[in-house]
Coordinates of C-alpha atoms and ligand atoms in Angstrom, one line a residue:
M227 CA -0.4 -0.2 0.2
N228 CA 1.6 4.0 -0.1
M229 CA 3.0 5.0 2.3
N230 CA -0.3 7.9 2.1
S231 CA -3.0 6.3 0.3
D232 CA -5.1 6.5 3.9
L233 CA -4.1 10.4 2.8
Y234 CA -5.9 10.5 -0.5
A235 CA -9.0 8.3 0.2
K236 CA -10.2 10.4 3.3
R237 CA -9.6 14.0 1.1
R238 CA -12.2 11.3 -1.7
A239 CA -14.1 11.0 1.4
Q240 CA -14.2 14.5 1.9
L241 CA -14.9 14.9 -1.8
A242 CA -17.8 11.9 -1.5
A243 CA -19.1 14.2 1.1
Q244 CA -19.7 17.2 -0.2
M245 CA -20.6 15.8 -3.8
A246 CA -24.3 14.0 -1.3
R247 CA -24.6 17.3 0.5
L248 CA -24.5 19.9 -2.9
A249 CA -26.6 17.1 -5.1
P250 CA -27.7 13.3 -3.9
N251 CA -27.0 10.9 -5.9
S252 CA -23.8 12.1 -8.2
I253 CA -20.6 11.0 -9.4
A254 CA -18.0 12.8 -10.0
I255 CA -15.5 12.0 -13.7
I256 CA -11.6 13.1 -13.1
P257 CA -8.6 12.8 -15.1
T258 CA -5.4 12.9 -15.2
A259 CA -3.5 15.7 -16.9
L260 CA -3.6 14.5 -21.1
E261 CA 0.3 13.5 -23.1
R262 CA 1.5 16.6 -25.3
Q263 CA 3.2 16.4 -27.6
R264 CA 6.7 18.8 -28.0
N265 CA 7.8 17.2 -31.4
R266 CA 7.6 14.5 -34.0
D267 CA 8.1 11.0 -31.6
S268 CA 8.8 13.5 -28.4
D269 CA 6.3 15.0 -25.8
F270 CA 6.4 17.3 -22.9
L271 CA 7.6 15.8 -20.0
F272 CA 5.3 14.6 -18.1
R273 CA 3.2 16.7 -15.2
H274 CA 0.2 15.1 -14.0
D275 CA -3.6 17.3 -13.5
S276 CA -2.9 18.5 -10.1
Y277 CA -6.7 17.6 -9.3
F278 CA -6.2 14.3 -9.7
Y279 CA -3.0 14.3 -7.5
Y280 CA -5.0 15.5 -5.0
L281 CA -7.2 12.4 -4.3
T282 CA -4.5 10.0 -5.6
G283 CA -1.4 10.8 -5.5
F284 CA -0.7 8.5 -8.9
T285 CA 1.7 10.0 -11.9
E286 CA 0.5 7.9 -14.1
P287 CA -0.4 9.9 -17.4
H288 CA -3.6 8.1 -18.8
A289 CA -5.7 8.1 -15.7
W290 CA -9.2 8.7 -14.6
L291 CA -10.8 8.5 -11.0
V292 CA -14.3 7.7 -10.8
L293 CA -15.6 8.9 -7.4
T294 CA -20.0 8.5 -6.4
S295 CA -21.1 10.4 -3.6
E296 CA -21.6 7.3 -1.7
G297 CA -17.7 7.0 -1.4
Q298 CA -17.6 4.6 -4.4
T299 CA -14.6 5.4 -6.1
T300 CA -13.1 3.4 -9.6
L301 CA -9.9 4.1 -11.2
F302 CA -9.4 3.2 -14.7
C303 CA -5.3 3.1 -15.0
Q304 CA -3.0 1.9 -18.0
P305 CA -3.0 -1.5 -18.7
K306 CA 0.5 -4.3 -17.7
D307 CA 1.6 -3.9 -20.9
L308 CA 5.6 -5.1 -20.9
E309 CA 6.4 -4.2 -24.3
R310 CA 5.2 -0.4 -23.6
E311 CA 7.0 -1.1 -19.6
I312 CA 10.4 -1.9 -21.7
W313 CA 10.5 1.6 -23.9
D314 CA 8.5 4.0 -21.4
G315 CA 8.4 2.4 -17.5
V316 CA 6.8 0.1 -14.9
R317 CA 2.8 0.4 -14.9
L318 CA 0.7 0.5 -11.8
G319 CA -1.9 -1.6 -13.8
P320 CA -5.6 -2.0 -12.7
D321 CA -4.9 -5.5 -10.6
A322 CA -2.9 -3.4 -8.4
A323 CA -4.3 0.0 -7.9
P324 CA -7.1 -0.9 -5.8
Q325 CA -5.0 -2.4 -3.4
Q326 CA -2.1 0.1 -3.5
L327 CA -4.1 3.4 -3.7
A328 CA -6.4 2.4 -1.2
L329 CA -9.5 2.3 -3.9
H330 CA -12.4 0.1 -4.5
E331 CA -11.6 -1.2 -7.8
A332 CA -9.0 -0.1 -10.9
W333 CA -9.8 -0.7 -15.1
P334 CA -7.8 -0.5 -17.9
V335 CA -8.2 3.5 -19.3
T336 CA -8.7 1.4 -23.1
E337 CA -12.7 0.6 -20.8
L338 CA -13.8 4.4 -20.0
D339 CA -15.2 4.9 -23.1
A340 CA -17.3 1.2 -22.7
K341 CA -17.5 1.6 -19.4
L342 CA -18.8 5.2 -18.8
P343 CA -22.6 4.7 -20.3
G344 CA -22.9 2.8 -17.3
L345 CA -21.5 4.9 -14.8
L346 CA -23.7 7.7 -15.5
E347 CA -26.8 5.6 -16.2
N348 CA -29.1 6.4 -13.2
R349 CA -27.1 9.4 -12.3
A350 CA -28.4 12.0 -11.7
V351 CA -25.2 15.2 -11.5
V352 CA -22.4 14.7 -12.8
W353 CA -19.2 16.0 -12.0
Y354 CA -15.9 17.0 -14.3
P355 CA -13.7 20.0 -13.7
F356 CA -14.8 22.4 -16.2
A357 CA -12.4 23.6 -18.9
T358 CA -9.4 22.3 -17.7
H359 CA -8.7 19.0 -20.2
K360 CA -9.6 19.4 -24.0
D361 CA -12.7 18.2 -24.8
L362 CA -13.3 16.1 -21.4
S363 CA -16.6 17.9 -22.3
A364 CA -17.0 16.3 -25.3
R365 CA -16.5 12.9 -24.1
I366 CA -18.4 13.2 -21.3
E367 CA -21.2 13.9 -23.6
V368 CA -20.8 11.0 -25.9
G369 CA -21.4 8.4 -22.5
L370 CA -24.9 10.9 -21.7
N371 CA -25.7 9.8 -25.3
A372 CA -25.0 6.7 -25.3
V373 CA -27.2 7.2 -21.2
R374 CA -30.6 8.6 -23.5
A375 CA -30.1 6.0 -26.0
R376 CA -31.1 3.5 -22.9
V377 CA -34.1 6.2 -21.7
R378 CA -36.7 4.5 -23.1
Y379 CA -35.8 1.1 -21.3
G380 CA -36.1 3.1 -17.9
A381 CA -33.0 4.2 -17.4
L382 CA -32.3 7.7 -16.2
C383 CA -30.2 10.0 -17.5
P384 CA -27.7 12.7 -15.8
E385 CA -30.0 16.5 -16.2
Q386 CA -27.1 17.7 -14.7
Q387 CA -23.5 18.8 -15.0
R388 CA -21.6 20.6 -12.5
D389 CA -18.0 21.4 -12.2
V390 CA -16.1 19.3 -9.7
C391 CA -13.1 21.5 -9.3
G392 CA -15.2 24.7 -6.7
I393 CA -15.5 21.9 -4.0
L394 CA -12.1 21.0 -4.6
D395 CA -10.4 24.4 -4.7
D396 CA -11.8 24.8 -1.3
M397 CA -10.4 21.8 0.0
R398 CA -7.2 22.9 -1.5
L399 CA -6.8 26.7 -0.7
L400 CA -6.7 25.1 3.4
K401 CA -3.5 23.1 3.2
D402 CA -2.6 20.1 6.0
A403 CA 0.2 19.3 7.8
H404 CA 1.2 16.6 5.0
E405 CA 1.3 19.1 2.4
L406 CA 2.9 21.7 3.9
D407 CA 5.7 19.5 5.3
I408 CA 7.1 19.4 1.8
M409 CA 6.0 23.2 1.2
R410 CA 8.5 23.4 3.6
R411 CA 10.9 21.4 2.3
A412 CA 10.5 22.9 -1.1
A413 CA 10.7 26.5 0.1
Q414 CA 13.7 25.6 1.7
I415 CA 15.2 24.1 -1.5
S416 CA 14.5 26.7 -3.3
A417 CA 16.2 28.3 -1.0
R418 CA 19.3 27.2 -1.7
G419 CA 19.4 27.2 -5.4
H420 CA 18.5 31.5 -5.0
I421 CA 22.0 31.6 -3.0
R422 CA 23.9 29.9 -5.0
A423 CA 23.0 31.9 -7.9
M424 CA 24.0 35.1 -5.8
Q425 CA 26.9 33.7 -5.0
R426 CA 28.3 32.2 -8.3
S427 CA 27.5 35.8 -9.8
A428 CA 29.5 37.4 -8.0
A429 CA 32.0 34.5 -7.0
M430 CA 31.8 34.8 -11.4
L431 CA 32.5 38.8 -11.4
R432 CA 35.2 38.8 -9.0
A433 CA 36.9 36.3 -11.8
G434 CA 36.8 38.3 -14.9
Q435 CA 34.8 35.6 -15.7
D436 CA 31.3 36.7 -19.2
V437 CA 28.2 36.1 -16.8
R438 CA 25.0 35.9 -18.8
E439 CA 21.1 34.9 -17.2
Y440 CA 21.8 31.4 -18.6
H441 CA 24.4 30.7 -16.1
L442 CA 22.3 32.1 -13.3
D443 CA 19.6 29.5 -14.5
A444 CA 21.8 26.6 -14.6
E445 CA 23.0 27.8 -10.4
L446 CA 19.4 26.9 -9.9
L447 CA 18.4 23.9 -11.4
H448 CA 21.5 22.6 -10.0
E449 CA 20.4 23.1 -6.6
F450 CA 17.1 22.3 -7.5
R451 CA 17.7 18.8 -8.6
Q452 CA 20.3 17.8 -6.7
H453 CA 17.8 18.4 -2.9
G454 CA 15.1 15.9 -5.6
S455 CA 13.0 18.5 -6.7
Q456 CA 11.8 16.9 -10.1
Y457 CA 11.9 20.6 -12.0
P458 CA 11.1 24.3 -11.9
A459 CA 7.5 24.6 -10.7
Y460 CA 6.8 27.4 -13.5
N461 CA 9.4 29.5 -15.8
S462 CA 12.3 30.8 -14.5
I463 CA 12.5 34.9 -14.7
V464 CA 16.4 35.2 -15.2
A465 CA 17.2 38.8 -15.7
G466 CA 20.0 41.6 -15.7
G467 CA 18.8 44.6 -16.1
A468 CA 16.6 47.1 -18.0
N469 CA 15.2 43.4 -17.9
A470 CA 14.1 42.8 -14.3
C471 CA 11.3 45.8 -16.1
V472 CA 9.9 42.8 -17.8
L473 CA 7.2 41.0 -15.5
H474 CA 7.5 37.8 -17.3
Y475 CA 10.6 38.1 -19.2
R476 CA 12.9 34.4 -18.6
A477 CA 16.2 33.8 -18.3
D478 CA 17.9 34.0 -22.1
A479 CA 21.2 35.3 -22.9
A480 CA 21.5 38.6 -22.0
P481 CA 25.8 39.5 -20.0
I482 CA 25.6 40.4 -16.8
L483 CA 27.2 43.2 -15.9
A484 CA 28.7 44.7 -12.7
G485 CA 26.2 47.4 -11.5
D486 CA 23.6 45.8 -12.5
L487 CA 20.6 44.6 -10.4
V488 CA 19.9 41.1 -11.4
L489 CA 16.2 40.0 -10.5
I490 CA 15.4 35.6 -9.7
D491 CA 11.8 34.4 -10.0
A492 CA 12.5 31.1 -9.6
G493 CA 11.8 27.7 -7.6
C494 CA 11.2 24.4 -7.5
E495 CA 8.7 22.1 -7.7
L496 CA 8.7 19.1 -5.2
D497 CA 6.4 16.0 -4.9
G498 CA 3.9 18.0 -6.5
Y499 CA 4.5 21.5 -5.1
A500 CA 5.5 24.6 -5.2
S501 CA 7.4 27.7 -4.0
D502 CA 8.3 31.1 -6.1
I503 CA 10.9 32.6 -4.9
T504 CA 11.9 36.6 -6.4
R505 CA 14.8 38.3 -4.5
T506 CA 17.2 40.7 -6.0
F507 CA 21.1 41.8 -5.8
P508 CA 23.3 42.8 -6.9
A509 CA 25.3 41.9 -9.9
N510 CA 28.9 41.4 -8.2
G511 CA 27.6 42.4 -4.5
K512 CA 27.0 45.8 -3.5
F513 CA 24.2 47.7 -4.4
S514 CA 25.1 51.3 -6.1
A515 CA 22.6 54.3 -3.2
A516 CA 20.5 54.4 -6.2
Q517 CA 19.3 50.7 -6.3
R518 CA 19.8 50.5 -2.5
Q519 CA 16.9 53.2 -1.6
L520 CA 14.8 51.7 -4.0
Y521 CA 15.3 48.2 -2.9
D522 CA 14.8 48.9 0.5
L523 CA 11.7 50.6 -0.1
V524 CA 10.3 48.3 -1.6
L525 CA 11.5 45.8 1.1
A526 CA 9.4 48.1 3.6
S527 CA 6.6 47.9 1.9
Q528 CA 6.9 43.5 2.0
D529 CA 7.3 44.2 5.4
A530 CA 4.1 46.2 6.1
A531 CA 2.5 43.5 4.0
V532 CA 3.7 41.0 6.1
A533 CA 2.3 41.7 9.0
A534 CA -0.9 42.1 7.6
T535 CA -1.6 38.6 6.1
R536 CA -3.0 37.0 9.0
P537 CA -6.2 35.1 10.0
G538 CA -9.0 37.7 9.7
A539 CA -7.7 40.4 7.6
R540 CA -8.4 39.5 4.0
F541 CA -6.5 38.9 0.8
V542 CA -6.4 42.7 -0.5
D543 CA -5.2 43.3 3.0
P544 CA -1.3 43.2 2.1
H545 CA -1.9 44.1 -1.0
E546 CA -3.1 47.6 0.2
A547 CA -0.5 47.4 3.1
T548 CA 2.4 47.6 0.2
V549 CA 1.0 50.0 -1.6
A550 CA 0.5 52.2 1.0
V551 CA 4.2 51.8 2.5
L552 CA 5.0 52.6 -1.6
A553 CA 2.7 54.9 -2.6
Q554 CA 4.3 57.8 -0.1
G555 CA 7.9 55.9 -0.7
L556 CA 7.7 57.4 -4.4
L557 CA 7.1 60.6 -3.6
D558 CA 9.2 60.7 -1.5
V559 CA 11.9 59.1 -3.2
G560 CA 11.2 61.3 -6.1
L561 CA 9.9 58.9 -8.9
L562 CA 6.2 60.7 -8.8
D563 CA 6.5 65.0 -8.0
K564 CA 3.4 65.7 -5.3
N565 CA 2.9 69.2 -6.9
K566 CA 1.4 66.3 -10.3
V567 CA -0.2 63.9 -7.9
G568 CA -1.0 64.9 -4.6
S569 CA -0.6 62.7 -1.5
A570 CA 0.0 59.8 -0.8
Q571 CA -3.8 59.2 -0.3
D572 CA -4.1 60.9 -4.0
V573 CA -1.3 58.8 -5.1
I574 CA -3.5 55.5 -4.1
A575 CA -7.5 56.5 -5.2
N576 CA -5.7 57.2 -8.8
R577 CA -3.5 54.8 -9.1
S578 CA -0.4 56.5 -10.0
Y579 CA 1.7 54.7 -8.5
F580 CA 0.9 51.8 -11.4
Q581 CA 3.4 53.6 -13.7
F582 CA 5.6 51.7 -11.2
Y583 CA 4.0 49.3 -9.3
M584 CA 1.2 47.3 -11.7
H585 CA 0.9 43.9 -10.5
R586 CA -0.3 42.5 -7.5
T587 CA 0.8 41.8 -4.4
G588 CA 0.0 38.2 -3.6
H589 CA -1.6 34.9 -5.0
W590 CA -2.5 31.3 -3.6
L591 CA 0.1 28.5 -3.8
G592 CA 0.2 25.0 -3.4
M593 CA 0.0 22.3 -5.8
D594 CA 0.3 25.2 -8.7
V595 CA 2.4 27.6 -8.8
H596 CA -0.8 30.8 -9.4
D597 CA -3.5 28.2 -6.8
C598 CA -6.7 27.6 -7.2
G599 CA -8.8 29.0 -4.5
S600 CA -11.8 31.7 -5.1
Y601 CA -10.2 35.1 -4.1
V602 CA -13.7 36.4 -2.7
E603 CA -14.9 35.5 0.7
P604 CA -17.3 32.9 -0.3
S605 CA -20.4 33.8 2.5
Q606 CA -19.8 36.4 0.7
V607 CA -20.8 36.6 -3.0
G608 CA -23.4 38.1 -3.5
T609 CA -22.1 42.0 -1.3
V610 CA -20.7 43.4 -5.5
S611 CA -20.3 47.3 -5.3
E612 CA -19.2 49.1 -8.1
R613 CA -16.3 51.6 -8.6
R614 CA -14.9 53.3 -11.7
D615 CA -11.3 52.3 -12.8
P616 CA -9.8 56.0 -12.3
L617 CA -7.4 55.3 -15.2
S618 CA -9.2 53.1 -17.4
G619 CA -12.3 54.2 -16.2
E620 CA -13.3 51.0 -16.3
L621 CA -16.8 50.3 -14.3
I622 CA -15.4 47.7 -11.4
K623 CA -17.7 45.4 -9.7
D624 CA -15.9 44.4 -6.1
R625 CA -17.1 41.6 -4.1
P626 CA -15.5 41.1 -0.7
S627 CA -12.4 40.5 -0.6
R628 CA -10.8 36.5 1.2
I629 CA -11.1 36.4 4.7
L630 CA -7.3 34.6 5.6
H631 CA -7.7 31.4 7.7
P632 CA -4.9 29.3 8.8
G633 CA -3.4 26.7 6.4
M634 CA -3.9 28.7 3.5
V635 CA -0.4 29.8 1.7
L636 CA 0.6 32.9 -0.6
T637 CA 2.8 34.9 -2.2
I638 CA 4.2 38.5 -0.5
E639 CA 5.6 39.8 -3.7
P640 CA 5.6 44.0 -3.9
G641 CA 8.1 44.8 -6.6
L642 CA 9.2 48.5 -8.3
Y643 CA 9.7 48.6 -12.4
V644 CA 11.0 51.9 -13.0
R645 CA 11.5 52.8 -17.3
P646 CA 13.5 55.5 -18.7
A647 CA 10.0 58.1 -19.1
P648 CA 9.4 61.8 -19.1
G649 CA 10.0 63.2 -15.4
V650 CA 11.6 59.9 -14.1
P651 CA 15.0 60.4 -12.4
E652 CA 17.4 59.2 -14.3
R653 CA 19.4 57.8 -11.3
F654 CA 16.7 54.6 -11.2
H655 CA 16.1 53.9 -14.7
N656 CA 15.7 50.3 -15.8
I657 CA 15.9 49.1 -11.8
G658 CA 13.5 46.6 -10.8
I659 CA 12.8 44.6 -8.0
R660 CA 10.9 42.4 -7.1
I661 CA 11.5 40.1 -3.0
E662 CA 8.5 37.5 -2.6
D663 CA 8.4 35.6 0.0
D664 CA 6.1 32.2 0.6
A665 CA 3.8 32.8 3.7
V666 CA 1.7 30.1 5.7
L667 CA -1.0 31.3 7.9
T668 CA -0.6 31.3 11.6
A669 CA -2.9 31.4 14.0
N670 CA -1.2 34.4 14.9
G671 CA 0.1 36.0 11.9
C672 CA 2.0 34.5 8.7
E673 CA 5.3 31.9 8.7
L674 CA 7.8 33.2 5.8
I675 CA 9.1 29.7 4.6
T676 CA 11.1 31.3 2.1
R677 CA 13.9 33.6 4.7
D678 CA 16.3 30.5 4.3
V679 CA 18.3 33.3 1.9
P680 CA 18.2 36.7 3.0
V681 CA 16.6 39.4 1.8
K682 CA 17.8 42.7 3.8
A683 CA 20.5 44.5 1.7
D684 CA 23.0 44.0 4.1
E685 CA 22.9 40.5 4.7
I686 CA 22.7 40.0 0.4
E687 CA 26.0 41.8 0.9
A688 CA 27.7 40.0 3.1
L689 CA 26.3 36.2 1.7
M690 CA 28.2 37.5 -1.5
R691 CA 30.8 38.3 -0.7
G692 CA 34.5 36.5 -0.5
V693 CA 32.6 33.7 -2.1
Ligands
LIG41 N1 6.6 33.0 -10.3 C1 5.6 34.0 -10.6 C2 4.7 34.6 -9.6 O1 5.5 34.7 -9.4 O2 3.8 34.5 -9.2
MN42 MN1 4.6 34.3 -7.5
MN43 MN1 7.7 34.1 -8.5

């Protein structure tokens, strides 16, 4: 039996109980991810579907979970096949799966379409993940059609299709001890990667070597894989100099020069869970005065966001705390002119900070780097207020932001990105800074699980000195 099979069985039982409460006599169909062709006969590296994995812990492709509201669990998986296993690796197979994964029964996936009508027949509702799997609804409809063809013999056809993600998103939003343990370890590995990249950048420049963004990307990957991470949780951003002002920049071939800042946004995935860290550091280990001034401002805004991340607060509170600090700071350092934009309150109300800070301060983190979970408080979805966006003039409907609870995990990632523009002091041109940590909500506040990598400017300089 898989070591954690009880954990997944418990999650399936929770899902079944929710299905029974919301729609008695219902059935859920949840496939893992599709394999994707990269070119000719090479596929992209397979990565399971997060919902499927959350309920099974099973990582093989071509697998489906079927679950009834009474808690009956069926797995469809790849049949044993010696020839395929010689080429692609061992398959668990339907004979071993029930015992190994604590399921009631398992069938070869080749029988799924034939069995689907029988599974759907006489059920009131069919649940599946909406808009996540190409052609899934079409495949379920083929099954439903086959049931409909039998209604004249007394069969009942499900009358409703419902999105199972709604239930699963709320379950996944609160992480259990097993998940938090993996996330802590993922965060520690990622922190080591960042430390290694910082130190290599300074050491290579000191040695007079050519440093490229891809060199630092390689250092991250080295550390991730050395410590058992399967792959990066998302495409690593390694941005030297002005490239840091491109929010979704990829590690490329640009040279990294002494005097540049380097922004690295990278985190490993470990056993299905993401980490997500950004650090910005001076390539040669010493901040210039202008870099340091903006760095300290971003860090102060992160401190304010961290203080606002506690149970009972709203998801939006850390963002608002960040913006309050940045708004005042942008006036203080001269990036915004108070004669033009007014007070810090005006900067906030008119979103004048948006020129330099154009993203939100965080997102849920879990199996997916931008993890699932509604950002609206479920008990208040009906409370809607309207306002006009001061920049676009667009009418925005606001709903109360989600209330934070212990066990939720989110990122706290303020930044400043200064593109050359009229009125922008030259000494700040092309500075891009983001500082990102991963926070677990605790009983009284939050725990930053990514702080094995230093964040204070002095500590970063000390780390990069003389290595
Ligand atoms: N690395 C993606 C993000 O920070 O949201
Ligand atoms: Mn992030
Ligand atoms: Mn990130």
